[in-house]
Amino acid sequence: DKAQIGVTGLAVMGSNLARNFARNGLTVAVHNRTAARTRALVEEFGDEGAFVPAESAEDFVAALERPRRLILMVKAGEPTDAVIREFAPLLEPGDVVIDGGNAHFADTRRRERELRELGIHFVGTGVSGGEEGALHGPSIMPGGSAEAYASLGPLLERIAAKAKDGAPCVTHIGPDGAGHFVKMVHNGIEYADMQLIAEAYHLLRSVAGYSPEQISRTFRSWNTGRLDSYLIEITAEVLSHIDDATDEPFVDVVADEAEQKGTGRWTVQIALDLGVPVPGIAEAVFARSLSGHTELRRASGELPGPAAAPLGEAEAAAFADQVEQALYASKIVSYTQGFHQIRVGSETYGWGIDLGAVAAVWRAGCIIRAAFLDRIRAAYDAEPGLVSLLSDKGFTEEIGAAQEDWRAVVAGAALRGVPTPGFSAALAYYDALRAQRLPAALTQGQRDFFGAHSYRRTDREGAFHTLWGGDRSEVRAD
Ligand code: 6PG
């Protein structure tokens, strides 16, 4: 029998996806650059379903039913191009090549264009959920043509995570690079969520004086409420873990230098290019970067800070409640920024992305899965043209109810010298959006003064310039 789908690149993500397809009753061709890995997969997991091992690229392609559907699970960048160069000559018009790696959407757009000229569909697909997700049900974000999705979608639905209402967490995001773009923003939001949780931990530890175990319990209780999410759940696990070697809390023996593979950085780079303000995501990327600059941190050890005693027990409990409010409010802001970026990306590239559908496929399987995403979906379903998530009535009310505690937390953190770039940037974004007037008017005046860059007025149409070096009369600048 021919295979309905093939997976090439059998590192752990590729192997687990292949096994997921097989466990769901599909015949899966498997291939790897070094054949030993293909053999190992079939040896170890062959009884889970129908695998067709292929040693060569030719055998792999020959094992697939037509139109062929083959998933590339190789490293992003040049390794992906190399595999495409290897397979493209073996394929025929109508075949579908799926890239399930964390590719940059601009690369995906280029590859889609190049393969389209050969009549081959290229489907850049975001896959989230790590190794476990790949095996038990990831959240899947395919781009590419609607025609390709028609042939591929039903297979992806079989292996995708299922939301609580039973809906598979996969949808056709939009043409060419739309899927990888949305996965990129997912990761940007992932960074922001992680940073906000880290700040909450830092405050509970340094200001409330809680132990990692107490903070773990606090997060467990938050996880039963509106913050119910995978990232809060695993944070509680990490915090309660005790290091074997030292018998100390694990979190105290890990080097405090956060790494990154780069998708959060891409989100911010692209946001800058698109002119979309995503300060929450940017602060999360910068916080990781700052933590890794050990030379800078070592050179700054003598910088003075405030004198502050930890809170008493009753105060600490009240403060923890305020931190929950600050975390929730900041989370709403991060998602507002991420969805804004997707909306602008969709408009810029003509993708026609349904933001409610994006929220829906993030409800299960992916790293940022959370009860909260149901709310976001409902907000966009009720008003697909929603300009800002914050202006959804439900979110406006919730953030309004949280704002005083949120301010108290940011102010308290500043007074006590605990860095909260995520909470603070989120609050500044919120207050900037609320402001009737922003000092941007003054910025415009400065620009006009030193560079005759002109400005617009509140009372009349057109561009104007003041003759700052002359009699300061105003002239038209358009
Ligand atoms: C996912 C994740 C995943 C990502 C890692 C690591 O959705 O499953 O986003 O794709 O690569 O979480 O990212 P960093 O190394 O950049 O933290």
Short mmCIF file of C-alpha atoms and ligand atoms in Angstrom, two decimals:
data_model
loop_
_atom_site.label_atom_id
_atom_site.label_comp_id
_atom_site.label_asym_id
_atom_site.label_seq_id
_atom_site.Cartn_x
_atom_site.Cartn_y
_atom_site.Cartn_z
CA ASP A 1 0.00 0.00 0.00
CA LYS A 2 1.16 3.52 -0.73
CA ALA A 3 1.59 5.94 2.13
CA GLN A 4 -0.88 8.79 2.53
CA ILE A 5 1.76 11.00 4.04
CA GLY A 6 5.54 11.04 4.43
CA VAL A 7 7.86 12.55 6.98
CA THR A 8 11.50 13.27 6.23
CA GLY A 9 13.79 14.40 9.04
CA LEU A 10 13.36 12.03 11.94
CA ALA A 11 14.79 13.97 14.86
CA VAL A 12 12.43 13.93 17.79
CA MET A 13 9.80 16.32 16.36
CA GLY A 14 9.73 14.48 13.02
CA SER A 15 9.63 11.03 14.63
CA ASN A 16 6.84 12.02 16.96
CA LEU A 17 4.75 13.55 14.18
CA ALA A 18 5.23 10.40 12.07
CA ARG A 19 4.18 8.25 15.03
CA ASN A 20 1.16 10.47 15.63
CA PHE A 21 0.00 9.96 12.01
CA ALA A 22 0.59 6.20 12.28
CA ARG A 23 -1.23 5.93 15.60
CA ASN A 24 -4.17 7.67 13.96
CA GLY A 25 -4.45 5.01 11.30
CA LEU A 26 -2.53 6.58 8.43
CA THR A 27 0.18 4.83 6.44
CA VAL A 28 3.31 6.93 6.89
CA ALA A 29 6.46 6.86 4.78
CA VAL A 30 9.50 7.76 6.88
CA HIS A 31 12.88 8.93 5.70
CA ASN A 32 16.01 10.43 7.19
CA ARG A 33 19.32 11.59 5.77
CA THR A 34 21.07 8.88 7.75
CA ALA A 35 19.08 5.68 7.27
CA ALA A 36 20.05 4.27 10.67
CA ARG A 37 17.58 6.63 12.29
CA THR A 38 14.76 5.49 9.98
CA ARG A 39 15.50 1.88 10.88
CA ALA A 40 15.63 2.73 14.59
CA LEU A 41 12.23 4.44 14.44
CA VAL A 42 10.57 1.48 12.76
CA GLU A 43 12.30 -1.00 15.05
CA GLU A 44 11.25 0.80 18.19
CA PHE A 45 7.77 2.01 17.26
CA GLY A 46 6.83 -0.10 14.22
CA ASP A 47 4.00 -1.77 16.11
CA GLU A 48 2.23 1.56 16.65
CA GLY A 49 0.94 1.64 13.08
CA ALA A 50 1.80 1.36 9.41
CA PHE A 51 5.25 2.75 8.56
CA VAL A 52 6.95 2.51 5.19
CA PRO A 53 10.67 3.04 5.77
CA ALA A 54 12.58 4.53 2.84
CA GLU A 55 16.34 4.61 2.62
CA SER A 56 16.71 6.98 -0.33
CA ALA A 57 14.89 10.13 -1.41
CA GLU A 58 13.72 8.23 -4.53
CA ASP A 59 12.27 5.38 -2.47
CA PHE A 60 10.58 7.86 -0.17
CA VAL A 61 8.88 9.70 -3.04
CA ALA A 62 7.91 6.40 -4.69
CA ALA A 63 6.27 5.22 -1.45
CA LEU A 64 3.75 8.08 -1.45
CA GLU A 65 0.30 8.03 -3.04
CA ARG A 66 -0.39 10.85 -5.48
CA PRO A 67 -0.72 13.75 -5.14
CA ARG A 68 2.14 13.23 -2.74
CA ARG A 69 2.16 14.86 0.65
CA LEU A 70 5.52 15.05 2.31
CA ILE A 71 6.43 16.83 5.50
CA LEU A 72 9.91 18.25 5.97
CA MET A 73 10.98 18.25 9.62
CA VAL A 74 14.47 19.62 9.24
CA LYS A 75 16.31 22.62 10.65
CA ALA A 76 15.08 26.03 9.50
CA GLY A 77 17.27 27.95 7.08
CA GLU A 78 19.74 26.42 4.65
CA PRO A 79 19.04 22.77 5.67
CA THR A 80 15.41 23.28 4.58
CA ASP A 81 16.50 24.73 1.21
CA ALA A 82 18.90 21.80 0.76
CA VAL A 83 16.11 19.25 1.30
CA ILE A 84 13.82 21.12 -1.09
CA ARG A 85 16.57 21.10 -3.73
CA GLU A 86 16.92 17.37 -3.22
CA PHE A 87 13.21 16.55 -3.47
CA ALA A 88 11.84 19.07 -5.97
CA PRO A 89 13.23 17.26 -9.06
CA LEU A 90 11.58 14.02 -7.88
CA LEU A 91 8.10 15.54 -7.50
CA GLU A 92 5.28 16.25 -9.93
CA PRO A 93 2.75 19.06 -10.34
CA GLY A 94 0.04 18.82 -7.71
CA ASP A 95 2.31 17.35 -5.03
CA VAL A 96 2.30 19.06 -1.63
CA VAL A 97 5.47 19.81 0.31
CA ILE A 98 4.87 20.75 3.94
CA ASP A 99 7.54 22.51 5.99
CA GLY A 100 6.78 21.83 9.66
CA GLY A 101 9.86 23.59 11.04
CA ASN A 102 10.08 27.04 12.63
CA ALA A 103 10.88 28.75 9.33
CA HIS A 104 10.96 32.49 8.87
CA PHE A 105 7.79 33.45 6.98
CA ALA A 106 9.81 35.42 4.41
CA ASP A 107 11.70 32.22 3.52
CA THR A 108 8.38 30.43 3.30
CA ARG A 109 7.04 33.05 0.89
CA ARG A 110 10.10 32.64 -1.32
CA ARG A 111 9.95 28.84 -1.29
CA GLU A 112 6.22 28.85 -1.99
CA ARG A 113 6.78 31.09 -5.01
CA GLU A 114 9.65 29.00 -6.34
CA LEU A 115 7.79 25.70 -6.01
CA ARG A 116 4.57 27.16 -7.38
CA GLU A 117 6.43 27.73 -10.65
CA LEU A 118 6.95 23.96 -10.80
CA GLY A 119 3.29 23.36 -9.99
CA ILE A 120 4.19 22.08 -6.53
CA HIS A 121 2.28 23.30 -3.47
CA PHE A 122 4.44 24.47 -0.60
CA VAL A 123 2.71 24.64 2.76
CA GLY A 124 4.72 26.42 5.47
CA THR A 125 3.18 25.08 8.64
CA GLY A 126 3.59 26.20 12.22
CA VAL A 127 3.60 23.28 14.64
CA SER A 128 3.46 24.03 18.34
CA GLY A 129 3.51 21.92 21.43
CA GLY A 130 7.04 20.63 21.64
CA GLU A 131 7.87 16.94 21.55
CA GLU A 132 4.85 15.84 23.54
CA GLY A 133 2.53 17.89 21.38
CA ALA A 134 3.95 16.41 18.19
CA LEU A 135 3.20 12.94 19.52
CA HIS A 136 -0.13 13.43 21.27
CA GLY A 137 -1.62 16.36 19.37
CA PRO A 138 0.00 19.66 18.43
CA SER A 139 -1.61 22.92 17.45
CA ILE A 140 -1.06 23.24 13.70
CA MET A 141 -0.92 26.45 11.66
CA PRO A 142 -0.67 25.69 7.93
CA GLY A 143 -0.26 28.37 5.27
CA GLY A 144 -0.11 27.77 1.52
CA SER A 145 -2.89 27.45 -1.03
CA ALA A 146 -6.48 26.56 -0.23
CA GLU A 147 -6.16 23.75 -2.79
CA ALA A 148 -3.28 22.20 -0.87
CA TYR A 149 -5.22 22.52 2.38
CA ALA A 150 -8.17 20.69 0.89
CA SER A 151 -5.98 17.60 0.42
CA LEU A 152 -3.94 18.02 3.57
CA GLY A 153 -6.42 19.40 6.11
CA PRO A 154 -8.31 16.17 6.84
CA LEU A 155 -5.02 14.39 7.67
CA LEU A 156 -3.86 17.21 9.93
CA GLU A 157 -7.22 17.22 11.70
CA ARG A 158 -6.62 13.59 12.67
CA ILE A 159 -3.37 14.34 14.50
CA ALA A 160 -4.08 17.82 15.87
CA ALA A 161 -4.89 18.51 19.50
CA LYS A 162 -8.60 18.72 20.22
CA ALA A 163 -10.04 21.71 22.06
CA LYS A 164 -12.52 21.11 24.91
CA ASP A 165 -15.42 21.42 22.45
CA GLY A 166 -13.81 18.67 20.33
CA ALA A 167 -12.66 20.95 17.51
CA PRO A 168 -9.25 20.01 16.08
CA CYS A 169 -6.62 22.70 16.63
CA VAL A 170 -5.77 23.23 12.98
CA THR A 171 -7.12 25.65 10.42
CA HIS A 172 -5.97 27.00 7.08
CA ILE A 173 -4.40 30.25 8.31
CA GLY A 174 -3.98 31.84 4.88
CA PRO A 175 -1.82 31.80 1.73
CA ASP A 176 1.97 31.40 1.40
CA GLY A 177 3.76 32.48 4.62
CA ALA A 178 0.66 33.14 6.76
CA GLY A 179 1.05 29.95 8.82
CA HIS A 180 4.67 30.56 9.71
CA PHE A 181 3.92 34.21 10.44
CA VAL A 182 1.22 33.23 12.91
CA LYS A 183 3.53 30.63 14.49
CA MET A 184 6.18 33.32 14.84
CA VAL A 185 3.77 35.62 16.68
CA HIS A 186 2.66 32.64 18.79
CA ASN A 187 6.27 32.35 19.91
CA GLY A 188 6.51 36.09 20.56
CA ILE A 189 3.46 35.80 22.80
CA GLU A 190 5.03 32.71 24.38
CA TYR A 191 8.10 34.80 25.29
CA ALA A 192 5.88 37.54 26.75
CA ASP A 193 3.79 35.06 28.77
CA MET A 194 6.96 33.45 30.13
CA GLN A 195 8.48 36.82 31.05
CA LEU A 196 5.32 37.94 32.87
CA ILE A 197 5.22 34.69 34.83
CA ALA A 198 8.91 35.11 35.65
CA GLU A 199 8.27 38.63 36.94
CA ALA A 200 5.39 37.40 39.09
CA TYR A 201 7.74 34.78 40.54
CA HIS A 202 10.46 37.36 41.15
CA LEU A 203 8.04 39.66 42.99
CA LEU A 204 6.61 36.86 45.11
CA ARG A 205 10.12 35.77 45.99
CA SER A 206 11.75 39.18 46.62
CA VAL A 207 8.87 41.33 47.84
CA ALA A 208 6.49 38.82 49.44
CA GLY A 209 9.42 36.70 50.67
CA TYR A 210 7.80 33.44 49.46
CA SER A 211 9.81 30.25 48.97
CA PRO A 212 9.79 28.48 45.58
CA GLU A 213 7.47 25.88 47.10
CA GLN A 214 5.04 28.56 48.30
CA ILE A 215 5.14 30.21 44.89
CA SER A 216 4.50 26.85 43.27
CA ARG A 217 1.39 26.50 45.41
CA THR A 218 0.32 30.05 44.57
CA PHE A 219 0.63 29.31 40.84
CA ARG A 220 -1.30 26.06 41.28
CA SER A 221 -4.15 28.00 42.80
CA TRP A 222 -3.99 30.67 40.08
CA ASN A 223 -4.17 27.85 37.57
CA THR A 224 -7.69 27.01 38.75
CA GLY A 225 -8.90 30.50 37.80
CA ARG A 226 -8.74 32.81 34.82
CA LEU A 227 -4.98 32.27 34.46
CA ASP A 228 -5.56 28.56 33.80
CA SER A 229 -2.85 27.73 31.25
CA TYR A 230 -0.14 25.28 30.36
CA LEU A 231 2.66 27.74 31.14
CA ILE A 232 1.34 28.46 34.66
CA GLU A 233 0.93 24.72 35.23
CA ILE A 234 4.49 23.83 34.21
CA THR A 235 5.87 26.80 36.15
CA ALA A 236 4.36 25.32 39.31
CA GLU A 237 6.07 22.02 38.46
CA VAL A 238 9.46 23.63 37.85
CA LEU A 239 9.24 25.62 41.09
CA SER A 240 8.45 22.64 43.27
CA HIS A 241 11.29 20.56 41.81
CA ILE A 242 14.24 19.90 44.15
CA ASP A 243 17.70 19.42 42.66
CA ASP A 244 19.06 15.95 43.38
CA ALA A 245 22.71 16.92 43.67
CA THR A 246 22.30 19.77 46.14
CA ASP A 247 18.88 19.21 47.67
CA GLU A 248 18.20 22.87 46.88
CA PRO A 249 15.23 24.17 44.87
CA PHE A 250 16.02 23.48 41.23
CA VAL A 251 15.31 27.12 40.31
CA ASP A 252 18.16 28.19 42.62
CA VAL A 253 20.81 26.05 40.97
CA VAL A 254 20.07 26.89 37.33
CA ALA A 255 22.24 29.64 35.77
CA ASP A 256 20.07 32.74 35.42
CA GLU A 257 20.89 33.42 31.77
CA ALA A 258 17.94 32.84 29.44
CA GLU A 259 18.62 31.56 25.96
CA GLN A 260 16.59 31.81 22.79
CA LYS A 261 16.56 30.20 19.40
CA GLY A 262 15.29 33.35 17.74
CA THR A 263 11.58 33.23 16.93
CA GLY A 264 10.76 35.85 19.61
CA ARG A 265 13.44 38.09 18.17
CA TRP A 266 11.93 37.66 14.69
CA THR A 267 8.53 38.71 16.02
CA VAL A 268 10.00 41.97 17.24
CA GLN A 269 12.10 42.56 14.12
CA ILE A 270 9.05 42.08 11.92
CA ALA A 271 6.89 44.20 14.21
CA LEU A 272 9.40 47.03 13.78
CA ASP A 273 9.27 46.59 10.01
CA LEU A 274 5.47 46.62 10.02
CA GLY A 275 5.34 49.56 12.43
CA VAL A 276 3.35 47.62 15.03
CA PRO A 277 4.01 48.44 18.71
CA VAL A 278 4.71 45.19 20.58
CA PRO A 279 6.61 46.49 23.62
CA GLY A 280 5.55 43.55 25.80
CA ILE A 281 7.08 41.04 23.43
CA ALA A 282 10.13 43.25 22.88
CA GLU A 283 10.74 43.57 26.63
CA ALA A 284 10.57 39.80 26.94
CA VAL A 285 13.22 39.37 24.26
CA PHE A 286 15.40 42.08 25.81
CA ALA A 287 15.00 40.59 29.30
CA ARG A 288 16.42 37.30 28.03
CA SER A 289 19.22 39.14 26.28
CA LEU A 290 20.05 41.24 29.35
CA SER A 291 20.17 38.18 31.59
CA GLY A 292 22.83 36.69 29.34
CA HIS A 293 25.11 39.73 29.49
CA THR A 294 27.01 38.51 32.52
CA GLU A 295 29.89 40.95 31.98
CA LEU A 296 27.43 43.85 32.12
CA ARG A 297 25.77 42.45 35.21
CA ARG A 298 29.07 41.80 36.95
CA ALA A 299 30.23 45.33 36.20
CA SER A 300 27.02 46.70 37.74
CA GLY A 301 27.03 44.92 41.08
CA GLU A 302 27.87 48.11 42.98
CA LEU A 303 24.97 50.15 41.62
CA PRO A 304 22.90 51.40 44.57
CA GLY A 305 19.33 50.24 45.11
CA PRO A 306 16.55 51.06 47.57
CA ALA A 307 16.51 49.76 51.13
CA ALA A 308 13.36 47.67 51.57
CA ALA A 309 12.32 45.01 54.04
CA PRO A 310 10.18 42.09 52.85
CA LEU A 311 6.47 42.30 53.59
CA GLY A 312 4.83 40.78 56.65
CA GLU A 313 2.67 37.67 56.27
CA ALA A 314 -0.73 39.35 55.89
CA GLU A 315 0.66 41.99 53.57
CA ALA A 316 2.38 39.30 51.53
CA ALA A 317 -0.89 37.47 50.90
CA ALA A 318 -2.59 40.67 49.80
CA PHE A 319 0.37 41.49 47.59
CA ALA A 320 0.19 38.04 45.95
CA ASP A 321 -3.42 38.78 45.00
CA GLN A 322 -2.34 42.06 43.47
CA VAL A 323 0.37 40.27 41.49
CA GLU A 324 -2.29 37.95 40.08
CA GLN A 325 -4.20 41.02 38.86
CA ALA A 326 -1.05 42.54 37.37
CA LEU A 327 -0.20 39.29 35.61
CA TYR A 328 -3.66 38.91 34.14
CA ALA A 329 -3.86 42.54 33.00
CA SER A 330 -0.40 42.36 31.42
CA LYS A 331 -1.33 39.12 29.70
CA ILE A 332 -4.35 40.76 28.09
CA VAL A 333 -2.01 43.49 26.83
CA SER A 334 0.51 40.99 25.36
CA TYR A 335 -2.22 39.22 23.42
CA THR A 336 -3.60 42.57 22.27
CA GLN A 337 -0.17 43.36 20.82
CA GLY A 338 0.31 39.93 19.26
CA PHE A 339 -3.12 39.95 17.60
CA HIS A 340 -2.50 43.48 16.38
CA GLN A 341 0.67 42.25 14.70
CA ILE A 342 -1.21 39.39 13.04
CA ARG A 343 -3.91 41.77 11.83
CA VAL A 344 -1.36 44.14 10.29
CA GLY A 345 0.65 41.25 8.80
CA SER A 346 -2.54 39.89 7.28
CA GLU A 347 -3.44 43.27 5.79
CA THR A 348 0.09 43.88 4.52
CA TYR A 349 0.40 40.53 2.78
CA GLY A 350 -3.25 40.11 1.84
CA TRP A 351 -3.66 36.91 3.84
CA GLY A 352 -7.23 37.42 5.06
CA ILE A 353 -6.48 35.83 8.43
CA ASP A 354 -9.46 35.13 10.68
CA LEU A 355 -8.21 36.22 14.13
CA GLY A 356 -10.93 34.28 15.95
CA ALA A 357 -9.81 31.11 14.15
CA VAL A 358 -6.22 31.75 15.23
CA ALA A 359 -7.32 32.03 18.87
CA ALA A 360 -9.32 28.83 18.39
CA VAL A 361 -6.35 26.76 17.20
CA TRP A 362 -4.27 27.97 20.14
CA ARG A 363 -6.79 26.65 22.66
CA ALA A 364 -5.09 23.26 22.91
CA GLY A 365 -1.84 21.59 21.89
CA CYS A 366 0.41 24.63 21.80
CA ILE A 367 2.70 26.13 24.42
CA ILE A 368 0.45 29.16 25.06
CA ARG A 369 -2.73 27.10 25.39
CA ALA A 370 -4.99 28.63 27.99
CA ALA A 371 -8.61 28.95 29.00
CA PHE A 372 -8.21 32.63 28.15
CA LEU A 373 -8.05 31.86 24.41
CA ASP A 374 -11.71 30.91 24.38
CA ARG A 375 -12.44 34.45 25.48
CA ILE A 376 -10.31 35.91 22.70
CA ARG A 377 -12.02 33.75 20.16
CA ALA A 378 -15.42 34.87 21.42
CA ALA A 379 -14.33 38.51 21.21
CA TYR A 380 -13.32 38.18 17.53
CA ASP A 381 -16.31 36.03 16.67
CA ALA A 382 -18.58 38.71 18.09
CA GLU A 383 -16.73 41.44 16.22
CA PRO A 384 -14.35 40.21 13.49
CA GLY A 385 -13.21 43.78 12.77
CA LEU A 386 -12.22 44.42 16.39
CA VAL A 387 -9.37 46.94 16.18
CA SER A 388 -7.93 46.15 19.60
CA LEU A 389 -8.58 43.22 21.88
CA LEU A 390 -8.58 45.69 24.77
CA SER A 391 -11.64 47.39 23.36
CA ASP A 392 -13.69 44.20 23.61
CA LYS A 393 -16.23 44.99 26.31
CA GLY A 394 -15.38 41.98 28.47
CA PHE A 395 -11.65 42.67 28.41
CA THR A 396 -12.19 46.40 29.00
CA GLU A 397 -14.13 45.55 32.15
CA GLU A 398 -11.63 43.00 33.42
CA ILE A 399 -8.59 45.14 32.85
CA GLY A 400 -10.44 48.06 34.40
CA ALA A 401 -11.07 45.99 37.50
CA ALA A 402 -7.40 44.95 37.64
CA GLN A 403 -5.77 48.28 36.92
CA GLU A 404 -5.42 49.66 40.42
CA ASP A 405 -3.70 46.54 41.75
CA TRP A 406 -1.60 46.43 38.59
CA ARG A 407 -0.39 49.99 39.25
CA ALA A 408 0.33 49.15 42.88
CA VAL A 409 2.47 46.20 41.79
CA VAL A 410 4.43 48.21 39.21
CA ALA A 411 4.92 51.08 41.68
CA GLY A 412 5.87 48.70 44.48
CA ALA A 413 8.34 46.91 42.24
CA ALA A 414 9.97 50.21 41.28
CA LEU A 415 10.20 51.33 44.91
CA ARG A 416 11.75 48.03 45.90
CA GLY A 417 14.12 47.82 42.96
CA VAL A 418 12.67 44.66 41.38
CA PRO A 419 12.76 44.81 37.58
CA THR A 420 9.36 44.26 35.97
CA PRO A 421 9.89 45.26 32.33
CA GLY A 422 6.91 43.20 31.17
CA PHE A 423 4.39 44.47 33.73
CA SER A 424 5.65 48.05 33.37
CA ALA A 425 5.69 48.08 29.57
CA ALA A 426 2.20 46.59 29.48
CA LEU A 427 0.90 49.28 31.83
CA ALA A 428 2.58 52.04 29.80
CA TYR A 429 0.95 50.66 26.64
CA TYR A 430 -2.42 50.61 28.38
CA ASP A 431 -2.06 54.17 29.64
CA ALA A 432 -0.80 55.41 26.27
CA LEU A 433 -3.84 53.98 24.53
CA ARG A 434 -6.14 55.56 27.11
CA ALA A 435 -4.56 59.00 26.96
CA GLN A 436 -6.65 61.75 25.37
CA ARG A 437 -3.48 63.56 24.31
CA LEU A 438 0.00 62.12 23.93
CA PRO A 439 3.24 64.11 24.04
CA ALA A 440 3.74 63.03 20.43
CA ALA A 441 2.56 66.57 19.60
CA LEU A 442 5.71 67.88 21.24
CA THR A 443 7.84 65.32 19.37
CA GLN A 444 6.36 66.67 16.14
CA GLY A 445 7.20 70.22 17.21
CA GLN A 446 10.80 69.23 17.89
CA ARG A 447 11.10 67.50 14.54
CA ASP A 448 9.74 70.53 12.79
CA PHE A 449 12.12 72.82 14.72
CA PHE A 450 15.35 71.03 13.92
CA GLY A 451 14.54 69.49 10.58
CA ALA A 452 11.51 71.26 9.07
CA HIS A 453 9.84 67.84 9.05
CA SER A 454 6.37 69.47 9.23
CA TYR A 455 3.34 68.53 11.31
CA ARG A 456 -0.41 68.17 10.98
CA ARG A 457 -2.86 70.26 13.01
CA THR A 458 -5.88 69.24 15.05
CA ASP A 459 -8.08 71.95 13.53
CA ARG A 460 -7.23 71.90 9.80
CA GLU A 461 -6.19 69.45 7.09
CA GLY A 462 -2.73 69.58 5.55
CA ALA A 463 0.94 69.68 6.48
CA PHE A 464 2.46 72.74 8.13
CA HIS A 465 5.84 74.14 9.08
CA THR A 466 6.70 76.95 11.48
CA LEU A 467 9.54 79.25 10.47
CA TRP A 468 11.41 78.63 13.73
CA GLY A 469 14.55 80.52 12.70
CA GLY A 470 12.57 83.46 11.32
CA ASP A 471 9.44 85.24 12.50
CA ARG A 472 7.80 81.96 13.64
CA SER A 473 4.87 82.35 11.33
CA GLU A 474 3.33 79.18 9.93
CA VAL A 475 3.51 78.12 6.31
CA ARG A 476 1.98 75.26 4.37
CA ALA A 477 4.33 72.33 3.87
CA ASP A 478 2.31 70.32 1.35
C1 6PG B 1 6.36 25.61 20.39
C2 6PG B 1 7.60 26.38 20.78
C3 6PG B 1 8.82 25.96 20.03
C4 6PG B 1 10.04 26.82 20.35
C5 6PG B 1 10.62 26.55 21.67
C6 6PG B 1 11.91 27.24 22.02
O1 6PG B 1 5.43 26.30 20.01
O2 6PG B 1 6.33 24.39 20.48
O3 6PG B 1 7.38 27.73 20.53
O4 6PG B 1 8.53 26.06 18.67
O5 6PG B 1 11.01 26.59 19.42
O6 6PG B 1 9.71 26.76 22.67
O7 6PG B 1 11.99 28.58 21.75
P1 6PG B 1 13.24 29.40 22.29
O8 6PG B 1 14.45 28.52 22.28
O9 6PG B 1 13.40 30.56 21.37
O10 6PG B 1 12.89 29.79 23.69
#
